[in-house]
Amino acid sequence: MKKRILFLLLSIQFTSNYLLAQKSFLQKQGTATQLIVDGKPFFVLGGELGNSSAACTQDIERIFPKLERMGLNTVLVPAYWDLIEPMEGQFNFSLTDQVLQQARKNNLKVIFLWFGAWKNSMSCYAPLWFKENYKKYPRAYTRSGKPLEIASAFSEAVYQADNRAFSQWMNHLASVDKEEGTVIMIQIENEIGMLEDARDHSKEANKAFNASIPSPLIEYLQKNEKKLHPWMLKKWTESGRKKQGNWQEVFGEDLYTDEIFMAWHYASYVEKLAQTARSIYNVPLYVNAAMNSRNRKPGEYPSAGPLAHLIDVWHSAAPSIDFLAPDLYDDDFTGWVAQYHLHNNPLFIPEIRLTENNGVRAFYVFAEHDAIGISPFSIEDASDAPNNPLVQSYAKLKELIPLLAPYQGKGRMRGLLFDQTHKERILTEDDLILTCRHNFTLPWDPRATDGSVWPEGGGLLLKLAANEYIVAGSGLVIEFAKNTEKTMPADKKKLGEDGFLQAGKADKESWESNEKETTQTWSGSRCGIGFVDEVTVNPDGSLKYIRRLNGDQDHQGRHVRISVGDFKILHVKLYEYR
Ligand code: DGJ
């Protein structure tokens, strides 16, 4: 008995030490999943290096100080299998060590990307000895029998070789980083997916395709029936919700069944690597996906990657993976991010095309989608000038983290994002209507009307209390009104750029509504702006006053705005009058 108690106490001690030792982990707060680093919620203000930018020490030394100047708190860096194991069984971790050393020197956390068996579908970062020995490490095949430069996910030898290098590298990482905790997450492989065909047609793959569907997948679908991704629910339902049979019997005969099958096998492979990682150095793990955009079909886009519509397949086969992450290079940013912020998937954007818009988009995802982070691709190509919108945006977001973190997952924040097409968003809060618009909907900036392309405007709105808000970001304007006000005649009047009524009869509509107003009476209260203060945020999340903006800067109390090109944090207090 005594022995059992002692054993129990020791294992409790061991477990709590182990948890304490883990410097980064995911934690739920309300509906959000937060990344906790060194005991605090951490928003990844990141950037991913171009593919070849961490392949020599000189580049790492040159680039990392610039990243710190840009205000990044995290860099996403490839770990290249071919440079780690150039000769079979001989390992070289010098680049990894250099990355960690430079990251620590420049106050950056690191997310490593394991460029192992697959990188953008292909096996380009597998070592030459692996590539040449295609008999031992077989390729995936198209339907017509063409071998691809894609290692087959059905080969035990491929997995053994990839996993051996991965575990050696993880062991090294653990030995040099467990104490420090510079590495905060690991991405396993990069943009996995089959190209040219929706699935591998090698002999082994065909055998698996004609075999019964693994029972854990069916059990998962049954157990999670009410929470399945709508796409998966439809696919399974339309083919009769069968509980056994081979892949085509259960899901029907089409390309998407091939994709589901392939996703199961890619995810099962990744699960084994994830378990390796967990057993050695337990940091959050994710996989990234190239999008199924532009109406392409599986195989035209990388089929079976960790895509939103396949989340149930990935979850059931790879439960050790924490989330699926989108790489965003196409239009419809707001649509894509919404697809990856799911009840069972937090949003993290490991790659987004490097553009001027990244700055406002960062605000948007943290507030609208409780994002874990964002990371423009090929970040070393961006300017580190203080007026670069990304640099301005990261500086403000870094300040805002202690203020925003307690509110994530609690329904108190909204993200705003506007361009020339999507100019306005109307929000309601308590008994207020908030009309939020692109700053160029105001007539004062010549770029609004001279044919210039409007830079995206956006930011966040945080409700601190009734009638008290934080507005932060760039290029936006917000008007506040009681919801009863919208029916009142004053709303129909058009004001000129000076705030006075549009010139009399020259503006017929305005004139008529003004005439009408004189015959109608007001009822109900109005919402006024008590003050707008530009503020900074202290490390404890409290606000520090910089200056009051109650004159021209808020149009004498008519709205709250931040010009295009400026990034600001505003503290707004509203009041009610009759
Ligand atoms: C997405 C990939 O994940 C990156 O490694 C890189 O190849 C970019 N595409 C290129 O734009």
PDB file of C-alpha atoms and ligand atoms in Angstrom, residues 48-51 78 113 115 119-120 125 187 190-191 288-290 327 329 351 353 377-378, ligand 1:
ATOM      1  CA  GLU A  48       7.918  32.972 -42.627  1.00  0.00           C
ATOM      2  CA  LEU A  49      11.310  32.941 -44.288  1.00  0.00           C
ATOM      3  CA  GLY A  50      11.531  32.276 -48.004  1.00  0.00           C
ATOM      4  CA  ASN A  51      12.376  28.634 -48.697  1.00  0.00           C
ATOM      5  CA  PRO A  78      12.350  25.572 -42.483  1.00  0.00           C
ATOM      6  CA  LEU A 113       8.753  23.753 -40.368  1.00  0.00           C
ATOM      7  CA  PHE A 115      10.554  19.987 -44.639  1.00  0.00           C
ATOM      8  CA  LYS A 119       7.187  20.081 -49.323  1.00  0.00           C
ATOM      9  CA  ASN A 120       4.394  21.544 -51.502  1.00  0.00           C
ATOM     10  CA  TYR A 125      13.786  18.361 -49.580  1.00  0.00           C
ATOM     11  CA  GLN A 187       4.767  22.374 -38.411  1.00  0.00           C
ATOM     12  CA  ASN A 190       4.706  21.422 -45.699  1.00  0.00           C
ATOM     13  CA  GLU A 191       1.560  21.615 -47.813  1.00  0.00           C
ATOM     14  CA  ASN A 288      -0.497  23.631 -43.275  1.00  0.00           C
ATOM     15  CA  ALA A 289      -2.491  23.459 -46.497  1.00  0.00           C
ATOM     16  CA  ALA A 290      -2.426  24.921 -49.987  1.00  0.00           C
ATOM     17  CA  ASP A 327      -1.711  29.263 -46.536  1.00  0.00           C
ATOM     18  CA  TYR A 329      -2.347  33.422 -51.575  1.00  0.00           C
ATOM     19  CA  GLU A 351       1.672  31.903 -44.717  1.00  0.00           C
ATOM     20  CA  ARG A 353       1.191  36.583 -49.549  1.00  0.00           C
ATOM     21  CA  PHE A 377       5.636  34.653 -46.441  1.00  0.00           C
ATOM     22  CA  SER A 378       9.141  35.616 -47.496  1.00  0.00           C
TER      23      SER A 378
HETATM   24  C1  DGJ B   1       3.548  27.920 -50.255  1.00  0.00           C
HETATM   25  C2  DGJ B   1       4.639  27.073 -49.667  1.00  0.00           C
HETATM   26  O1  DGJ B   1       4.201  26.502 -48.458  1.00  0.00           O
HETATM   27  C3  DGJ B   1       5.910  27.851 -49.460  1.00  0.00           C
HETATM   28  O2  DGJ B   1       6.924  27.014 -48.974  1.00  0.00           O
HETATM   29  C4  DGJ B   1       6.315  28.520 -50.739  1.00  0.00           C
HETATM   30  O3  DGJ B   1       6.608  27.552 -51.703  1.00  0.00           O
HETATM   31  C5  DGJ B   1       5.206  29.416 -51.216  1.00  0.00           C
HETATM   32  N1  DGJ B   1       4.009  28.662 -51.416  1.00  0.00           N
HETATM   33  C6  DGJ B   1       5.633  30.096 -52.515  1.00  0.00           C
HETATM   34  O4  DGJ B   1       4.935  31.150 -52.833  1.00  0.00           O
END
